[in-house]
Coordinates of C-alpha atoms in Angstrom, one line a residue:
M69 CA -57.2 -89.5 68.8
R70 CA -59.8 -88.9 66.0
V71 CA -57.3 -86.6 64.3
C72 CA -54.6 -89.3 64.3
R73 CA -57.0 -91.9 62.9
A74 CA -58.1 -89.5 60.2
L75 CA -54.5 -88.8 59.3
Q76 CA -53.8 -92.6 59.2
S77 CA -56.8 -93.1 56.9
L78 CA -55.7 -90.3 54.7
A79 CA -52.2 -91.8 54.4
L80 CA -53.6 -95.3 53.5
I81 CA -55.8 -93.7 50.9
S82 CA -52.8 -91.8 49.4
L83 CA -50.7 -95.0 49.4
F84 CA -53.5 -96.9 47.6
L85 CA -53.8 -94.2 45.0
C86 CA -50.1 -94.2 44.3
V87 CA -49.7 -97.9 43.8
I88 CA -52.4 -98.1 41.0
D89 CA -50.7 -97.8 37.6
T90 CA -53.2 -98.1 34.8
G91 CA -53.3 -94.7 33.1
T92 CA -56.3 -92.3 33.2
A93 CA -57.2 -91.1 29.7
Q94 CA -57.8 -87.4 29.0
E95 CA -60.6 -87.7 26.4
Y96 CA -63.2 -86.2 28.7
Q97 CA -61.1 -83.1 29.1
Y98 CA -60.6 -82.6 25.3
L99 CA -64.3 -83.2 24.5
E100 CA -65.3 -80.8 27.3
D101 CA -63.1 -78.1 25.7
L102 CA -64.9 -78.6 22.5
Y103 CA -68.3 -78.2 24.3
D104 CA -67.3 -75.5 26.7
Y105 CA -68.8 -72.6 24.8
S106 CA -71.7 -74.5 23.2
D107 CA -74.3 -73.5 25.8
D108 CA -77.1 -72.3 23.5
E109 CA -79.0 -75.6 23.9
E110 CA -78.9 -79.0 25.4
S111 CA -77.2 -81.4 23.0
E112 CA -76.2 -85.0 22.5
N113 CA -75.7 -87.5 19.7
Q114 CA -73.4 -85.3 17.7
D115 CA -71.8 -86.8 14.6
W116 CA -68.2 -85.7 15.4
Q117 CA -68.6 -87.3 18.9
E118 CA -69.3 -90.5 17.1
Y119 CA -66.2 -90.3 15.0
L120 CA -64.0 -89.2 17.9
W121 CA -65.2 -92.1 20.0
E122 CA -64.3 -94.5 17.1
L123 CA -60.8 -92.9 17.0
L124 CA -60.4 -93.3 20.8
Q125 CA -61.3 -97.0 20.5
H126 CA -59.2 -97.6 17.3
P127 CA -56.4 -94.9 17.1
L128 CA -54.9 -94.1 13.7
D129 CA -51.5 -95.6 12.9
V130 CA -49.3 -92.6 12.3
N131 CA -47.1 -94.7 10.0
R132 CA -50.0 -95.6 7.7
L133 CA -52.4 -92.7 7.8
E134 CA -53.0 -90.2 5.0
L135 CA -53.6 -86.5 5.1
N136 CA -57.4 -86.9 4.9
D137 CA -57.3 -89.1 8.1
L138 CA -55.5 -86.4 10.1
L139 CA -57.9 -83.7 8.8
K140 CA -60.9 -85.4 10.3
I141 CA -59.5 -84.6 13.8
P142 CA -61.1 -81.2 14.6
F143 CA -58.1 -79.5 16.3
L144 CA -55.5 -80.3 13.7
S145 CA -55.0 -77.5 11.0
T146 CA -54.1 -78.4 7.4
S147 CA -50.6 -77.0 7.7
L148 CA -49.8 -79.0 10.9
S149 CA -51.3 -82.1 9.3
Q150 CA -49.1 -81.7 6.3
N151 CA -46.1 -81.2 8.5
I152 CA -46.8 -84.5 10.3
I153 CA -47.1 -86.3 6.9
K154 CA -43.8 -84.7 5.7
Y155 CA -42.0 -85.6 8.9
R156 CA -43.3 -89.2 8.7
N157 CA -42.2 -89.6 5.1
S158 CA -38.8 -88.2 5.8
R159 CA -38.2 -90.7 8.6
K160 CA -40.1 -93.6 6.9
N161 CA -41.1 -94.8 10.3
I162 CA -42.0 -93.2 13.6
S163 CA -41.3 -95.3 16.7
D164 CA -42.5 -92.9 19.4
L165 CA -45.2 -90.3 19.2
D166 CA -42.9 -87.9 21.2
E167 CA -40.9 -87.5 18.0
L168 CA -43.8 -85.3 16.8
L169 CA -42.5 -82.5 19.1
Q170 CA -39.8 -81.9 16.5
I171 CA -42.5 -80.7 14.0
D172 CA -43.1 -77.0 13.6
G173 CA -46.4 -76.1 15.3
M174 CA -46.5 -79.0 17.7
D175 CA -46.2 -78.3 21.5
D176 CA -46.5 -80.5 24.7
E177 CA -50.1 -79.7 25.3
L178 CA -51.2 -80.4 21.8
L179 CA -49.2 -83.6 21.7
E180 CA -51.0 -84.9 24.8
T181 CA -54.3 -84.5 22.9
V182 CA -52.9 -86.0 19.7
K183 CA -51.8 -89.1 21.5
L184 CA -55.5 -89.9 22.2
F185 CA -56.1 -90.5 18.6
L186 CA -52.8 -91.8 17.1
T187 CA -50.7 -94.9 17.6
V188 CA -47.3 -96.1 16.3
Q189 CA -48.3 -99.7 16.2
K190 CA -47.9 -101.4 12.9
K191 CA -51.2 -102.8 11.7
T192 CA -52.7 -104.1 8.6
V193 CA -56.2 -103.0 7.6
P194 CA -58.4 -105.7 9.0
S195 CA -62.1 -106.2 8.6
Q196 CA -63.9 -104.6 11.5
Y197 CA -67.4 -104.9 12.9
V198 CA -68.8 -103.0 15.8
Y199 CA -72.2 -103.5 17.3
R200 CA -73.6 -101.0 19.9
M201 CA -76.7 -100.9 21.9
K202 CA -77.9 -98.0 24.1
S203 CA -80.9 -97.9 26.4
K204 CA -82.3 -95.2 28.8
Y205 CA -85.1 -95.2 31.3
E206 CA -86.4 -92.5 33.6
Y207 CA -88.2 -93.0 36.9
P208 CA -90.8 -91.9 37.9
E209 CA -92.5 -91.8 34.6
R210 CA -93.9 -88.5 33.2
D211 CA -97.6 -87.6 33.1
G212 CA -97.6 -88.5 29.4
F213 CA -97.2 -92.1 30.2
L214 CA -99.7 -92.1 33.1
E215 CA -102.3 -90.5 30.7
N216 CA -101.5 -93.0 27.9
E217 CA -100.4 -90.2 25.6
Y218 CA -96.8 -91.6 25.7
H219 CA -96.1 -95.3 25.3
N220 CA -93.0 -97.4 25.6
P221 CA -90.9 -95.5 28.2
Y222 CA -87.5 -96.8 27.1
Y223 CA -85.0 -95.1 24.8
L224 CA -83.4 -97.7 22.6
Q225 CA -80.7 -97.5 20.0
H226 CA -79.0 -100.2 17.9
R227 CA -76.0 -99.5 15.7
L228 CA -73.9 -101.7 13.5
L229 CA -70.6 -100.3 12.0
F230 CA -68.6 -102.4 9.6
E231 CA -65.5 -102.0 7.4
T232 CA -63.9 -104.7 5.2
G233 CA -60.3 -104.3 4.2
G234 CA -60.5 -100.5 3.8
T235 CA -62.8 -100.6 0.7
I236 CA -66.3 -101.3 1.9
S237 CA -67.8 -99.7 5.0
G238 CA -71.2 -98.8 6.4
N239 CA -73.5 -98.0 9.2
I240 CA -77.0 -99.2 10.2
L241 CA -78.9 -97.4 13.0
W242 CA -82.3 -98.0 14.6
E243 CA -83.5 -95.7 17.3
K244 CA -86.6 -94.9 19.3
D245 CA -87.1 -92.1 21.8
A246 CA -88.9 -92.7 25.1
G247 CA -92.6 -92.5 24.6
E248 CA -92.5 -93.7 21.0
T249 CA -94.1 -97.1 20.1
A250 CA -92.1 -98.3 17.0
F251 CA -88.7 -99.7 17.8
N252 CA -87.4 -98.4 14.5
D253 CA -89.0 -95.0 14.7
F254 CA -85.8 -93.6 13.2
A255 CA -83.6 -95.6 10.9
S256 CA -80.4 -94.5 9.2
Y257 CA -78.1 -96.5 7.0
H258 CA -75.4 -96.2 4.4
L259 CA -73.0 -98.3 2.4
Q260 CA -69.8 -96.9 1.1
Y261 CA -67.2 -98.2 -1.4
Q262 CA -63.7 -96.7 -1.5
H263 CA -61.5 -97.7 -4.5
P264 CA -58.2 -99.2 -3.2
K265 CA -56.2 -96.5 -4.8
E266 CA -58.8 -93.8 -3.9
F267 CA -59.6 -93.1 -7.6
F268 CA -63.3 -92.8 -6.6
S269 CA -65.8 -93.5 -3.8
V270 CA -69.6 -94.1 -3.8
I271 CA -72.1 -93.8 -0.9
L272 CA -75.6 -95.2 -1.1
G273 CA -78.0 -94.3 1.7
D274 CA -77.6 -91.5 4.2
F275 CA -74.7 -89.1 4.0
Q276 CA -73.5 -85.7 5.1
I277 CA -71.9 -83.0 3.0
K278 CA -69.4 -80.4 4.4
M279 CA -69.6 -78.0 1.5
G280 CA -67.5 -74.9 1.7
N281 CA -67.6 -73.4 5.2
G282 CA -71.2 -74.4 5.9
L283 CA -73.4 -71.7 4.3
I284 CA -75.3 -74.2 2.1
L285 CA -74.6 -77.7 3.4
W286 CA -73.0 -79.0 6.6
S287 CA -73.2 -81.7 9.2
P288 CA -76.0 -81.6 11.9
Y289 CA -73.9 -79.4 14.2
G290 CA -71.7 -76.4 14.0
Q291 CA -68.8 -75.2 16.2
S292 CA -68.6 -72.7 19.0
F293 CA -66.1 -69.8 19.4
S294 CA -63.9 -71.5 21.9
P295 CA -60.3 -70.4 22.6
A296 CA -59.5 -74.0 23.6
A297 CA -60.6 -75.5 20.2
F298 CA -60.3 -73.5 17.0
P299 CA -60.1 -72.6 14.1
V300 CA -63.8 -72.6 13.6
F301 CA -63.4 -73.7 10.0
P302 CA -60.7 -76.4 10.6
G303 CA -59.1 -78.7 8.0
R304 CA -61.2 -81.7 7.3
G305 CA -61.1 -85.0 5.5
E306 CA -63.6 -86.2 2.9
L307 CA -66.2 -83.6 1.8
I308 CA -68.9 -86.3 1.6
D309 CA -69.1 -88.9 4.3
G310 CA -71.6 -91.5 5.5
N311 CA -74.0 -90.3 8.2
R312 CA -73.2 -91.5 11.8
S313 CA -75.4 -89.1 13.7
A314 CA -78.7 -89.9 15.4
N315 CA -79.9 -86.4 14.5
E316 CA -83.1 -86.9 12.5
T317 CA -82.8 -83.8 10.2
G318 CA -79.1 -83.2 9.6
Y319 CA -78.4 -85.6 6.8
L320 CA -79.3 -86.4 3.1
R321 CA -80.6 -89.7 1.7
G322 CA -79.8 -91.0 -1.7
L323 CA -76.6 -91.4 -3.7
A324 CA -73.2 -89.5 -3.6
S325 CA -70.0 -90.0 -5.4
R326 CA -66.4 -88.6 -5.5
V327 CA -64.2 -89.0 -8.6
N328 CA -60.6 -87.9 -9.0
L329 CA -60.5 -86.4 -12.4
I330 CA -56.8 -85.4 -12.6
R331 CA -54.2 -84.8 -10.0
G332 CA -55.6 -82.6 -7.3
L333 CA -59.0 -82.1 -9.0
R334 CA -62.0 -83.9 -7.6
M335 CA -65.7 -83.8 -8.6
H336 CA -68.4 -84.6 -6.1
T337 CA -72.0 -85.3 -7.2
F338 CA -75.0 -86.1 -5.0
Y339 CA -78.8 -86.7 -5.2
S340 CA -81.1 -86.8 -2.2
K341 CA -84.8 -87.4 -1.8
R342 CA -86.3 -87.7 1.6
F343 CA -89.2 -86.5 3.8
L344 CA -88.6 -84.1 6.7
D345 CA -90.7 -83.5 9.8
A346 CA -92.3 -80.1 9.7
T347 CA -94.8 -77.8 11.4
L348 CA -97.4 -76.5 9.0
A349 CA -99.5 -73.4 9.2
E350 CA -103.2 -73.1 8.5
D351 CA -102.5 -72.2 4.8
N352 CA -100.6 -75.6 4.6
L353 CA -97.3 -73.7 4.2
V354 CA -94.2 -74.8 6.3
K355 CA -93.7 -72.7 9.4
S356 CA -90.5 -74.6 10.4
V357 CA -88.7 -77.9 10.2
Y358 CA -89.5 -80.0 13.3
S359 CA -86.0 -81.1 14.5
S360 CA -86.6 -82.7 17.9
G361 CA -87.4 -86.1 16.4
L362 CA -90.0 -86.9 19.1
H363 CA -93.1 -88.8 17.8
R364 CA -95.1 -89.5 21.0
T365 CA -98.4 -87.7 20.8
E366 CA -100.8 -87.4 17.8
T367 CA -99.7 -83.8 17.3
E368 CA -96.0 -84.8 17.1
K369 CA -96.9 -87.7 14.8
S370 CA -98.8 -85.4 12.5
K371 CA -95.5 -83.7 11.7
I372 CA -93.9 -86.9 10.4
G373 CA -92.9 -86.5 6.7
A374 CA -94.9 -83.4 6.2
L375 CA -92.2 -81.8 4.0
R376 CA -90.8 -83.5 0.9
E377 CA -87.2 -82.5 0.0
I378 CA -85.4 -83.2 -3.2
L379 CA -81.8 -81.9 -3.5
W380 CA -79.1 -82.5 -6.0
G381 CA -75.9 -80.8 -7.0
G382 CA -72.2 -81.0 -7.7
I383 CA -68.9 -79.6 -6.3
L384 CA -65.6 -79.2 -8.1
E385 CA -62.6 -79.1 -5.7
K386 CA -59.1 -78.3 -6.7
K387 CA -56.4 -79.0 -4.1
F388 CA -53.0 -77.3 -4.1
S389 CA -50.0 -77.8 -1.9
T390 CA -51.1 -74.5 -0.2
G391 CA -54.9 -75.1 0.1
F392 CA -57.9 -75.6 -2.1
I393 CA -60.7 -73.9 -4.0
Q394 CA -64.3 -75.1 -4.4
L395 CA -67.0 -74.3 -6.9
G396 CA -70.5 -75.7 -6.2
A397 CA -74.1 -75.6 -7.3
V398 CA -77.1 -77.1 -5.5
R399 CA -80.8 -77.2 -6.4
S400 CA -83.4 -77.9 -3.8
F401 CA -87.1 -78.5 -4.0
H402 CA -89.5 -78.4 -1.1
Q403 CA -93.2 -79.3 -1.1
P404 CA -95.1 -77.7 0.5
T405 CA -93.1 -74.5 0.4
F406 CA -91.8 -72.4 3.3
Q407 CA -93.7 -69.3 4.3
N408 CA -92.4 -66.2 2.3
S409 CA -90.2 -68.5 0.2
E410 CA -90.2 -70.3 -3.1
N411 CA -90.4 -74.1 -3.2
S412 CA -87.5 -74.4 -5.7
R413 CA -84.2 -72.8 -4.9
I414 CA -80.8 -72.7 -6.6
Y415 CA -77.6 -72.2 -4.7
S416 CA -74.1 -71.5 -5.9
N417 CA -70.9 -71.0 -4.0
L418 CA -67.2 -70.3 -4.2
C419 CA -65.0 -71.3 -1.3
Y420 CA -61.2 -71.1 -0.8
R421 CA -58.6 -71.8 1.8
L422 CA -54.9 -71.0 1.6
D423 CA -52.3 -72.5 4.0
L424 CA -49.5 -69.9 3.9
G425 CA -47.3 -71.3 6.7
E426 CA -48.5 -69.6 9.9
M427 CA -51.4 -67.7 8.1
T428 CA -54.5 -69.4 6.8
P429 CA -57.0 -67.1 5.0
A430 CA -60.3 -68.8 4.1
G431 CA -63.8 -67.7 3.0
E432 CA -67.0 -68.6 1.2
I433 CA -69.6 -66.7 -0.7
A434 CA -72.9 -68.3 -1.5
L435 CA -75.8 -67.0 -3.6
L436 CA -79.5 -68.0 -3.4
G437 CA -81.1 -67.6 -6.8
G438 CA -78.1 -65.6 -8.0
K439 CA -79.0 -62.5 -6.0
Y440 CA -79.3 -63.2 -2.2
P441 CA -75.8 -63.5 -0.7
A442 CA -74.3 -65.1 2.3
I443 CA -70.7 -64.5 3.0
N444 CA -68.1 -65.5 5.6
Q445 CA -64.4 -64.7 5.7
S446 CA -61.7 -65.7 8.2
L447 CA -58.0 -65.3 8.9
Y448 CA -56.3 -67.8 11.1
F449 CA -52.8 -67.4 12.5
S450 CA -51.0 -70.2 14.3
G451 CA -47.6 -69.7 15.8
R452 CA -45.7 -71.7 18.4
N453 CA -47.0 -69.7 21.3
F454 CA -49.7 -67.5 19.9
K455 CA -52.7 -68.1 17.6
Y456 CA -55.8 -66.2 16.7
Q457 CA -58.6 -66.1 14.3
V458 CA -60.7 -63.2 12.9
L459 CA -64.0 -63.9 11.3
G460 CA -66.7 -61.8 9.6
Y461 CA -70.0 -62.8 8.1
Y462 CA -73.1 -61.5 6.5
Y463 CA -76.4 -63.3 5.7
H464 CA -79.0 -61.5 3.5
P465 CA -82.5 -61.5 5.1
Q466 CA -83.8 -63.5 2.1
F467 CA -81.1 -66.1 2.3
I468 CA -82.4 -69.4 3.7
S469 CA -80.5 -72.7 4.0
V470 CA -82.2 -75.7 5.7
H471 CA -78.9 -77.6 6.0
G472 CA -76.4 -74.8 6.6
R473 CA -74.8 -74.0 9.9
A474 CA -73.7 -70.6 11.3
P475 CA -70.3 -70.4 13.1
G476 CA -70.4 -69.8 16.8
S477 CA -73.4 -72.0 17.4
L478 CA -74.3 -75.7 17.4
S479 CA -77.5 -75.4 15.4
Q480 CA -78.3 -71.9 14.2
L481 CA -78.9 -71.5 10.5
P482 CA -77.1 -68.8 8.4
S483 CA -80.0 -66.3 8.1
N484 CA -80.6 -62.6 8.6
R485 CA -77.5 -61.7 10.6
T486 CA -74.2 -59.9 10.3
G487 CA -71.3 -60.1 12.7
T488 CA -67.6 -60.3 13.5
A489 CA -65.7 -62.5 15.9
F490 CA -62.2 -62.7 17.3
I491 CA -60.6 -65.7 19.1
V492 CA -57.1 -65.8 20.6
N493 CA -54.9 -68.2 22.6
Y494 CA -51.5 -67.1 23.9
K495 CA -49.0 -69.4 25.6
I496 CA -47.5 -67.0 28.1
A497 CA -45.1 -69.6 29.6
S498 CA -44.6 -73.3 29.4
S499 CA -47.4 -73.8 31.9
T500 CA -49.6 -70.7 31.4
R501 CA -52.1 -69.9 28.7
L502 CA -54.4 -66.9 28.2
G503 CA -57.3 -67.1 25.8
G504 CA -60.4 -65.2 24.9
S505 CA -63.1 -64.4 22.3
A506 CA -65.3 -61.5 21.3
H507 CA -68.4 -61.8 19.1
F508 CA -70.5 -58.8 17.8
Y509 CA -73.6 -59.4 15.8
R510 CA -77.1 -58.1 15.0
A511 CA -80.0 -58.8 12.7
V512 CA -79.8 -57.3 9.2
A513 CA -83.6 -56.6 8.7
D514 CA -85.7 -56.8 11.9
P515 CA -87.4 -53.6 13.1
E516 CA -87.2 -54.7 16.8
D517 CA -83.8 -56.4 16.8
A518 CA -81.6 -54.9 14.0
V519 CA -80.7 -51.7 15.9
F520 CA -79.3 -53.6 19.0
L521 CA -75.7 -55.0 18.7
K522 CA -75.4 -58.2 20.7
R523 CA -72.0 -58.7 22.3
D524 CA -70.4 -61.8 23.7
Y525 CA -67.0 -61.7 25.5
S526 CA -64.9 -64.3 27.2
I527 CA -61.4 -64.5 28.7
E528 CA -59.8 -67.5 30.4
L529 CA -56.5 -68.1 32.2
S530 CA -55.1 -71.6 32.4
Q531 CA -52.2 -72.5 34.7
K532 CA -50.5 -75.8 35.3
F533 CA -48.5 -76.4 38.5
L534 CA -47.8 -79.5 40.6
K535 CA -49.5 -81.7 38.0
Q536 CA -52.8 -79.9 38.3
N537 CA -54.5 -77.5 35.9
V538 CA -56.4 -74.5 37.2
K539 CA -58.6 -72.5 34.9
L540 CA -60.3 -69.2 35.6
R541 CA -62.9 -68.0 33.0
F542 CA -65.1 -64.9 32.7
R543 CA -67.9 -64.5 30.2
Q544 CA -70.4 -61.8 29.5
K545 CA -73.4 -61.6 27.2
N546 CA -75.1 -58.3 26.3
R547 CA -78.7 -58.5 25.2
A548 CA -81.5 -56.1 24.6
N549 CA -83.4 -55.6 27.8
A550 CA -86.9 -57.2 27.8
V551 CA -87.8 -56.0 31.3
E552 CA -90.4 -53.2 30.7
S553 CA -90.1 -51.8 34.3
S554 CA -86.4 -51.2 34.0
F555 CA -84.7 -48.0 32.7
A556 CA -81.7 -50.0 31.5
S557 CA -81.5 -50.4 27.7
E558 CA -79.7 -53.8 27.9
Q559 CA -79.3 -56.8 30.0
K560 CA -75.8 -58.0 31.0
I561 CA -75.4 -61.7 31.9
N562 CA -72.1 -62.6 33.4
S563 CA -70.4 -65.8 34.5
L564 CA -67.3 -66.6 36.4
R565 CA -65.8 -70.1 36.6
L566 CA -63.0 -71.5 38.7
E567 CA -62.0 -75.0 37.7
Q568 CA -59.3 -77.4 39.0
R569 CA -58.2 -80.7 37.3
L570 CA -55.8 -82.8 39.3
P571 CA -54.3 -86.1 38.0
V572 CA -53.5 -87.8 41.3
N573 CA -51.7 -90.5 39.5
R574 CA -52.1 -92.4 36.2
A575 CA -55.3 -94.0 37.4
I576 CA -57.1 -91.3 39.4
G577 CA -58.3 -87.9 38.1
I578 CA -60.1 -85.3 40.2
Q579 CA -62.0 -82.3 38.8
N580 CA -63.7 -79.5 40.8
R581 CA -65.7 -76.6 39.4
L582 CA -67.3 -73.5 40.9
E583 CA -69.4 -71.3 38.6
L584 CA -71.2 -68.1 39.4
H585 CA -73.8 -66.3 37.1
W586 CA -75.2 -62.9 37.7
A587 CA -77.3 -60.5 35.7
K588 CA -79.1 -57.2 35.8
P589 CA -81.9 -56.4 35.4
L590 CA -84.1 -59.4 36.1
E591 CA -87.8 -59.3 36.0
E592 CA -89.1 -61.5 38.7
N593 CA -86.2 -61.9 41.2
N594 CA -84.6 -59.4 43.6
R595 CA -81.6 -61.9 43.8
Y596 CA -79.6 -61.6 40.6
Y597 CA -77.0 -64.4 40.9
G598 CA -77.0 -68.2 40.5
I599 CA -74.3 -70.7 41.5
N600 CA -73.2 -74.2 40.6
F601 CA -70.5 -76.5 42.1
F602 CA -69.5 -80.0 41.2
H603 CA -66.9 -82.5 42.3
Q604 CA -65.8 -85.4 40.1
V605 CA -63.5 -88.4 40.5
D606 CA -62.4 -90.5 37.6
W607 CA -60.8 -93.9 38.5
K608 CA -59.4 -96.6 36.2
Y609 CA -58.8 -99.9 38.0
Q610 CA -56.6 -102.3 36.1
K611 CA -57.6 -102.6 32.5
K612 CA -61.2 -103.9 32.9
W613 CA -62.9 -101.3 35.0
R614 CA -63.4 -97.6 35.0
F615 CA -65.5 -95.6 37.4
L616 CA -66.6 -91.9 37.3
F617 CA -68.5 -90.1 40.1
R618 CA -69.8 -86.6 40.0
W619 CA -71.8 -84.7 42.7
S620 CA -73.3 -81.3 41.8
V621 CA -75.2 -78.6 43.7
F622 CA -76.9 -75.7 42.0
D623 CA -79.0 -72.7 42.9
V624 CA -80.2 -70.7 39.9
P625 CA -83.2 -68.5 40.7
D626 CA -84.0 -67.2 37.1
Y627 CA -83.9 -68.8 33.7
A628 CA -81.8 -66.0 32.4
L629 CA -79.1 -67.1 34.8
R630 CA -79.2 -70.7 33.6
I631 CA -76.0 -72.7 33.8
Y632 CA -74.9 -75.4 31.3
E633 CA -72.8 -78.3 32.6
F634 CA -70.9 -80.7 30.4
E635 CA -71.6 -84.2 31.5
P636 CA -69.8 -87.4 30.5
D637 CA -72.1 -90.0 29.2
L638 CA -72.2 -93.4 27.4
P639 CA -69.6 -94.0 24.7
G640 CA -70.0 -91.7 21.7
N641 CA -72.5 -89.6 23.6
F642 CA -71.7 -86.5 25.7
R643 CA -74.2 -84.1 27.1
I644 CA -74.7 -80.5 27.9
V645 CA -77.2 -80.4 30.8
L646 CA -79.2 -77.2 31.6
L647 CA -79.4 -76.3 35.3
N648 CA -82.2 -74.1 36.6
G649 CA -83.8 -73.8 40.0
R650 CA -82.3 -75.2 43.2
G651 CA -81.2 -78.7 43.6
Y652 CA -78.6 -81.5 43.7
K653 CA -77.4 -83.9 41.0
F654 CA -75.5 -87.1 41.4
M655 CA -74.2 -89.3 38.6
T656 CA -71.9 -92.3 38.3
T657 CA -70.7 -94.3 35.3
V658 CA -69.2 -97.7 35.4
R659 CA -67.3 -99.3 32.5
W660 CA -66.5 -103.0 32.4
Q661 CA -64.4 -104.5 29.7
P662 CA -64.1 -108.2 30.5
L663 CA -62.8 -109.1 27.0
P664 CA -61.0 -107.0 24.3
F665 CA -64.0 -107.2 22.1
A666 CA -66.7 -106.6 24.7
Q667 CA -67.4 -103.4 26.7
F668 CA -70.4 -102.6 29.0
D669 CA -71.2 -99.2 30.3
F670 CA -73.7 -98.2 33.0
K671 CA -74.8 -94.8 34.1
Y672 CA -77.1 -93.7 37.0
Q673 CA -78.1 -90.1 37.6
Q674 CA -80.3 -88.6 40.2
R675 CA -81.7 -85.0 40.3
Y676 CA -83.4 -83.6 43.4
Y677 CA -85.2 -80.3 43.7
P678 CA -86.1 -79.7 47.4
D679 CA -88.2 -76.6 46.8
L680 CA -90.5 -78.3 44.2
E681 CA -93.4 -80.8 44.5
S682 CA -93.1 -81.8 40.9
V683 CA -90.6 -81.3 38.0
G684 CA -91.5 -80.1 34.5
S685 CA -94.9 -79.2 33.1
G686 CA -97.7 -80.5 30.9
L687 CA -97.3 -84.1 29.6
D688 CA -93.6 -84.0 30.6
R689 CA -94.4 -83.3 34.3
I690 CA -93.0 -85.7 36.9
K691 CA -95.1 -85.9 40.1
T692 CA -92.1 -85.8 42.5
N693 CA -89.1 -83.7 43.1
R694 CA -86.6 -86.5 42.7
V695 CA -85.8 -88.0 39.3
H696 CA -83.8 -91.1 38.6
E697 CA -82.3 -91.9 35.2
F698 CA -80.6 -95.2 34.1
R699 CA -78.5 -95.6 31.0
M700 CA -76.8 -98.7 29.6
S701 CA -74.5 -99.4 26.6
V702 CA -73.1 -102.6 25.1
V703 CA -70.3 -102.5 22.6
L704 CA -69.2 -105.7 20.8
S705 CA -66.4 -105.4 18.3
R706 CA -64.3 -107.7 16.1

């Protein structure tokens, strides 16, 4: 009898799922693919997340966009973007995005992702205003609040984005972290003017520069070696753009301009003066830039503005039908100076990219003071069923770049390293893909580390059948062994992941993931494996509501076995959460859009550690083994 009732209930649930017809978006899946190999740190508030979120809310009209608009989408190569523009111009008007399948280099899987950011609706360029507010609160409060070292326990962010007729745009951002007193502890702003015929543009305020391939200047975050989202140095739009990131160190402040000198030749100039947070040594020299942005205690507040930075330079960029070449020069001044470094530095660079059909060679060489080089070179091949990229790089031990980014990592700087990487993705059949990556690197000049060659490997198999996608992934990291009692010369850290994504219908999506980590040798544990499992349901109800539920269980006995889990969050903000210890995690997000111009998002997360009496340490300790977190976002647009 119970079995019959259970079957009847299951049938009713299945019928209910089938009659809902509102369309479940795949943006979480795409953003997770970008994040999937970026597990070197916890991360949120990335600049490209902000831009992708804007595209998801306001897709580009494929019948009006220009090449630079397409190049801002990370996964679109320059050659494919050019093919889209050529196809659009030949047809004069595209009525259905499925027409893009006729373009060389486009396939079904890529088109499904492209559809997230493009539309065929004919639109004028209206004035647009978007106000966003985010808030976060954690309960119970940490010891820092109980001891009056921390103050206001709420995280608050206010942001205003505006654009008037395609010529004037800007961004105003105020933010405070939990524990900080001032509601505008961090403020960022910029105003940009774009000439109607794109002869020139000017940015006043905070901006980012993607110079070359990132050896000297880049945005706050780099890109990982992921077979699901490459090339690592993709085509991009404007070299200089206004800052949208809440990262407190990854931008410049001042004046920047772009001028079209003659056809295909652009000159970019910029001047920046700002104060960076820094940790100083006893001799008043800079030990490191303080990048967390937390100003809660007196020690953290003492780092505010400790480093003055003045930076100016120029870039000449010549674009051809088959690529571009860049020449740049930058001078930076820091006071006080860094340890073992001069306070005034001069950089120069040469960068190129050639789009030769299926092949795209690219590279950059940068010099510090005309004698300390940093070099990267890459070759990208993109065919209909097979694509790969080979990279090589070298950073002189004396080369230092505060605003550069090393490939293969979110935040590492190009300094004292040499290495090679290989990324591949092969479409075995219409529903089967095989991908992988290999990365070999070592320090150039470090007596303890230069001898050992670090090695990272990954391989993943993706299979689609019966509407579901199943992915199997294996990764291995080889590191020098730090366990003194072991005879092994290296430590191998392995991970195996099995993942299932099932779109039940256009409104319901289900995701399951099982991940196992194991390593030998480990210093403190006889047990050498850790495990994580989560189950997620994503449900869109009509056009006003969206619900997402995730339940996770993890058992990770050693920090070396730590597992990183991508976690959907508030709009424009996606997280990588570090899992360590044994516990459970539950989260739910609710989106309510009562009107086309108003959207409200709520998130609740609970973490429970049954083996602990408290979580964390020091001022960040929480005197219980159960932590609750509440997040809220309001978006108003016109």
